[in-house]
Tab-separated table of C-alpha atoms and ligand atoms in Angstrom:
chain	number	residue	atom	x	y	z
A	1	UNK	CA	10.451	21.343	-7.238
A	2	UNK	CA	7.889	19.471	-5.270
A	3	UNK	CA	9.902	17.393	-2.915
A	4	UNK	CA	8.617	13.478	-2.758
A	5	UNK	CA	10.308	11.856	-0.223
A	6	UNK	CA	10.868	14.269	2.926
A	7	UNK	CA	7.414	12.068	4.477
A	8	UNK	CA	9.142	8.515	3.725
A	9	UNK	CA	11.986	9.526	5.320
A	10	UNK	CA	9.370	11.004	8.500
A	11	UNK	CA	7.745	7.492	8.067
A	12	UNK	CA	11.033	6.140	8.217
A	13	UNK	CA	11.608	7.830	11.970
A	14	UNK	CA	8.656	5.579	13.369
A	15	UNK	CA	9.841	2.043	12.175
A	16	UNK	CA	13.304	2.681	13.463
A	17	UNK	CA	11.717	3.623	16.606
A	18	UNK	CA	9.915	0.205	16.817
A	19	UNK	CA	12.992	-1.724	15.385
A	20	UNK	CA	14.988	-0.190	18.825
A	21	UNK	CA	12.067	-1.680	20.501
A	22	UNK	CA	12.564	-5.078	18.975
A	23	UNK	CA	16.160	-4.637	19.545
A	24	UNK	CA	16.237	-3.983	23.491
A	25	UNK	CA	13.407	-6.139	23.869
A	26	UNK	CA	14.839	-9.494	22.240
A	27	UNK	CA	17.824	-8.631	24.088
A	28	UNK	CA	16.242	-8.726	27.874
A	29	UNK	CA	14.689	-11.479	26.381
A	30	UNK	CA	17.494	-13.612	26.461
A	31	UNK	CA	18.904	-12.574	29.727
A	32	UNK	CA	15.497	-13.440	30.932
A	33	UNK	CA	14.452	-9.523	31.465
A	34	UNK	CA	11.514	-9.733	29.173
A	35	UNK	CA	8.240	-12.229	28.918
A	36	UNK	CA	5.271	-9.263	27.136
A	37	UNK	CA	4.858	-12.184	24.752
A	38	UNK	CA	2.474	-9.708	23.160
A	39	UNK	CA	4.691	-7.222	22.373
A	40	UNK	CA	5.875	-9.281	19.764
A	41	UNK	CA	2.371	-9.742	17.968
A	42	UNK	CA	1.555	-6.136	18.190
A	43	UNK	CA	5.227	-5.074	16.833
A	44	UNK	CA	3.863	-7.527	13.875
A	45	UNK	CA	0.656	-5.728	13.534
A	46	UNK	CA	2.626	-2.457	13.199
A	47	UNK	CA	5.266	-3.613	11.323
A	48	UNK	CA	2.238	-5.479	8.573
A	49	UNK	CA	0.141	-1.874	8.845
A	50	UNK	CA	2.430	0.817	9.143
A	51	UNK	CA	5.398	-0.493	8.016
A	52	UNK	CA	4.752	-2.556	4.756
A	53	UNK	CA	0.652	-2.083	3.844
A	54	UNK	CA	0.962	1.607	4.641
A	55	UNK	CA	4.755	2.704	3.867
A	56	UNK	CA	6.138	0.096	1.688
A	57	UNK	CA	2.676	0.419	-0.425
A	58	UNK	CA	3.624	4.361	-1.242
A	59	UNK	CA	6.855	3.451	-2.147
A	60	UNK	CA	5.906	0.550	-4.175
A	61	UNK	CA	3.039	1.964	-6.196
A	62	UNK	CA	4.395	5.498	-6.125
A	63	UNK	CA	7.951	6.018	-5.890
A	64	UNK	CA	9.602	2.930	-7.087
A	65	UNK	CA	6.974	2.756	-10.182
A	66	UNK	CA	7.740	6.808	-11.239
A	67	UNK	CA	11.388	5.706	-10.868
A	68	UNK	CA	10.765	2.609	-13.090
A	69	UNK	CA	8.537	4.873	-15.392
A	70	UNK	CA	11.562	7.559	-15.814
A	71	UNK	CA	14.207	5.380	-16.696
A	72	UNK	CA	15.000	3.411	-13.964
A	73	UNK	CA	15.475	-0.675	-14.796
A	74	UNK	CA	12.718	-2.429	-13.168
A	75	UNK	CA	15.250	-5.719	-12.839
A	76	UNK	CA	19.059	-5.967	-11.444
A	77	UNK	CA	18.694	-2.036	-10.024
A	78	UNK	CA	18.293	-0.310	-7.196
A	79	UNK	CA	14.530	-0.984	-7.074
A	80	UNK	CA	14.692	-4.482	-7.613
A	81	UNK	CA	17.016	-4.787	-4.586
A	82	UNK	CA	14.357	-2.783	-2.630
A	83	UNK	CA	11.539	-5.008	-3.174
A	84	UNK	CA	13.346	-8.226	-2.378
A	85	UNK	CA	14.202	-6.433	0.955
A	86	UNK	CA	10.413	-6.210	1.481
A	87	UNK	CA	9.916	-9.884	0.533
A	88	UNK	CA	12.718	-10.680	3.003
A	89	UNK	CA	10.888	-8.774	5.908
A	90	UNK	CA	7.470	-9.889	5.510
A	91	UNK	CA	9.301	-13.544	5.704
A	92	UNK	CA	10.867	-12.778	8.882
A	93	UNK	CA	7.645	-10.980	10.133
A	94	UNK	CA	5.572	-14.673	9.559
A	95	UNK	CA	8.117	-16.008	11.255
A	96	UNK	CA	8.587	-13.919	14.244
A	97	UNK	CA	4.523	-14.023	14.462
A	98	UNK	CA	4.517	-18.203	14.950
A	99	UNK	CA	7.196	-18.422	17.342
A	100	UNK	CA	5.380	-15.511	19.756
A	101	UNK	CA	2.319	-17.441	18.909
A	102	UNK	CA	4.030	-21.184	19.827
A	103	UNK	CA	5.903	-19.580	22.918
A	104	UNK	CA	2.640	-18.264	24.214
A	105	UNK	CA	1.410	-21.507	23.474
A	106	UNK	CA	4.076	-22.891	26.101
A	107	UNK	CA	6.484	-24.160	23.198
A	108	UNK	CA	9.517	-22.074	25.009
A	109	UNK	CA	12.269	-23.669	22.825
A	110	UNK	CA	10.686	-21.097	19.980
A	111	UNK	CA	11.908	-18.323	22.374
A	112	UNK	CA	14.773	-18.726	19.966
A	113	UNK	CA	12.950	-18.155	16.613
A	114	UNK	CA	11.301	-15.144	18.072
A	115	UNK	CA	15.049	-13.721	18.475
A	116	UNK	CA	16.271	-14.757	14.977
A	117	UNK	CA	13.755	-13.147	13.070
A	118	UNK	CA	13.036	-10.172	14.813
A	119	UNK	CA	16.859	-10.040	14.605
A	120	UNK	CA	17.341	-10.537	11.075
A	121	UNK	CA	14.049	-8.131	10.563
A	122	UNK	CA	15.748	-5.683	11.899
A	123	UNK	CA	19.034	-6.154	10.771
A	124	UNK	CA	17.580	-5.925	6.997
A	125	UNK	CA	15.291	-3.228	7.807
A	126	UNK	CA	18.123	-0.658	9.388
A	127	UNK	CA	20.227	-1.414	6.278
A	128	UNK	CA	17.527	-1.083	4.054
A	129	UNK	CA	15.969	2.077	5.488
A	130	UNK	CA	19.585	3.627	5.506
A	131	UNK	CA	19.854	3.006	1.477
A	132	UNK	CA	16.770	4.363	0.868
A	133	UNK	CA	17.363	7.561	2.692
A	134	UNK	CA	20.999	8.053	2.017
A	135	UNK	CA	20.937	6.888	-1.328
A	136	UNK	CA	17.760	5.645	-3.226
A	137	UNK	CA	15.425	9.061	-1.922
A	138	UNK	CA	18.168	11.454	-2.993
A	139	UNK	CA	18.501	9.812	-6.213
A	140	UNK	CA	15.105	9.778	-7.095
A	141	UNK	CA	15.169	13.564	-5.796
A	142	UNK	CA	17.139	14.323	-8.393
A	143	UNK	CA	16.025	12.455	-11.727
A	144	UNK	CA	12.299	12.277	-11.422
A	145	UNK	CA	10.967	15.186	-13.804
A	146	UNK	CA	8.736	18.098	-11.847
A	147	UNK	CA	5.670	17.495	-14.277
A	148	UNK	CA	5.151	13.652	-12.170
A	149	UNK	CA	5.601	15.022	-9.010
A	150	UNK	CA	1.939	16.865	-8.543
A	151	UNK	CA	0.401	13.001	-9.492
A	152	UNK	CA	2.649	11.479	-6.777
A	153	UNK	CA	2.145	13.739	-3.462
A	154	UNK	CA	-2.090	13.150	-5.164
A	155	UNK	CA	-1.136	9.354	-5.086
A	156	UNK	CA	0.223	9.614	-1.159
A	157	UNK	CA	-2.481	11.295	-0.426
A	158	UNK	CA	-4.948	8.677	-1.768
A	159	UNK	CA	-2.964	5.998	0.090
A	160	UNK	CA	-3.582	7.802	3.455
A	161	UNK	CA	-7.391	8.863	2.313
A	162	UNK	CA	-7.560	4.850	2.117
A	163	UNK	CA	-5.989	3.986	5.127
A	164	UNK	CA	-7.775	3.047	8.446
A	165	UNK	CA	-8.155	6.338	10.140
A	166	UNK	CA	-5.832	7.599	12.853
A	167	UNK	CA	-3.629	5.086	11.557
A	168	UNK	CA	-0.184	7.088	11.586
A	169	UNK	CA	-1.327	8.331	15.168
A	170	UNK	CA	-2.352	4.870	16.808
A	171	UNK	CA	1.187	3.473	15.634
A	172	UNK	CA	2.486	6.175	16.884
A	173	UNK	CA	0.441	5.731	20.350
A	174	UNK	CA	1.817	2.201	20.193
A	175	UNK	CA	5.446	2.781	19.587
A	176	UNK	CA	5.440	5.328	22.806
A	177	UNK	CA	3.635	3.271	25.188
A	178	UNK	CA	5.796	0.220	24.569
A	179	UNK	CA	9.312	2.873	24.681
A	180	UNK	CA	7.563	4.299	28.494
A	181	UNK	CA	6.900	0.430	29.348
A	182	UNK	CA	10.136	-0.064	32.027
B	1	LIG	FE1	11.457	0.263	1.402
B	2	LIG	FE1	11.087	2.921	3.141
């Protein structure tokens, strides 16, 4: 049986590895350890690129819709409660992106809304990638029929054929430089 998910869950090792980031780093942040204003924009950009256009896309159009398509209720089910976790994050993602844009601005006081919503981002995000790998990915590994599975490793291959190229590496490049930064 083709397997389907063993690259979301590889995709999956790269956003945790930024989440830690956003973890340590609103942390020094409020002990005063941390000011890379910026890091916070370009853990936005990965988080809107990698993380939802590129990641949450496959699953989306791919996984969640072959689930859907093979039995799975589209409302009050495991897939609904996925999507409304994406919905939450981009929230918190708009959020955390105006209060690193109004502290770099010099509004300091939104210091604070920079550490709720990365917080709660990745507070949702660890919880939600944990579902999907311990029980969502397993679940679909064992229900969805071998005759879809050729059409959905063709379909993740589209969606990286259509993404920017490099992509996976320059996130990658990203997540490293900011884990060497001291
Ligand atoms: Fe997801
Ligand atoms: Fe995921």
């Amino acid at each position: 049986m083709i397997d389907v998910t063993a690259s979301m869950v590889e995709e999956h090792r790269l956003i945790l590895r930024m989440i830690a980031l956003l973890e340590k780093n609103i942390d020094r942040m409020q002990k005063g350890l941390f000011d890379d204003w910026g890091f916070f924009l370009d853990a936005v950009d990965f988080i809107r690129s990698y993380a939802d256009r590129f990641h949450h896309a496959k699953e989306e159009d791919v996984l969640f819709a072959e689930l859907v398509n093979n039995g799975m209720p589209a409302k009050r089910s495991p897939v609904e409660a996925m999507l409304i976790a994406h919905d939450q994050g981009r929230a918190y993602v708009a959020a955390m992106e105006a209060g690193a844009k109004a502290v770099m601005a010099g509004d300091v006081e939104q210091v604070a809304a920079i550490y709720e919503n990365a917080r709660g981002y990745a507070d949702l995000l660890r919880d939600h990638i944990d579902k999907e790998n311990n029980i969502l990915y397993p679940l679909a590994e064992r229900v969805l029929p071998a005759e879809v599975r050729p059409r959905m490793v063709e379909a993740y291959r589209a969606a990286e054929a259509a993404a920017p190229a490099g992509l996976a590496k320059r996130y990658a490049a990203l997540v490293e430089r900011y884990e060497a930064q001291a």
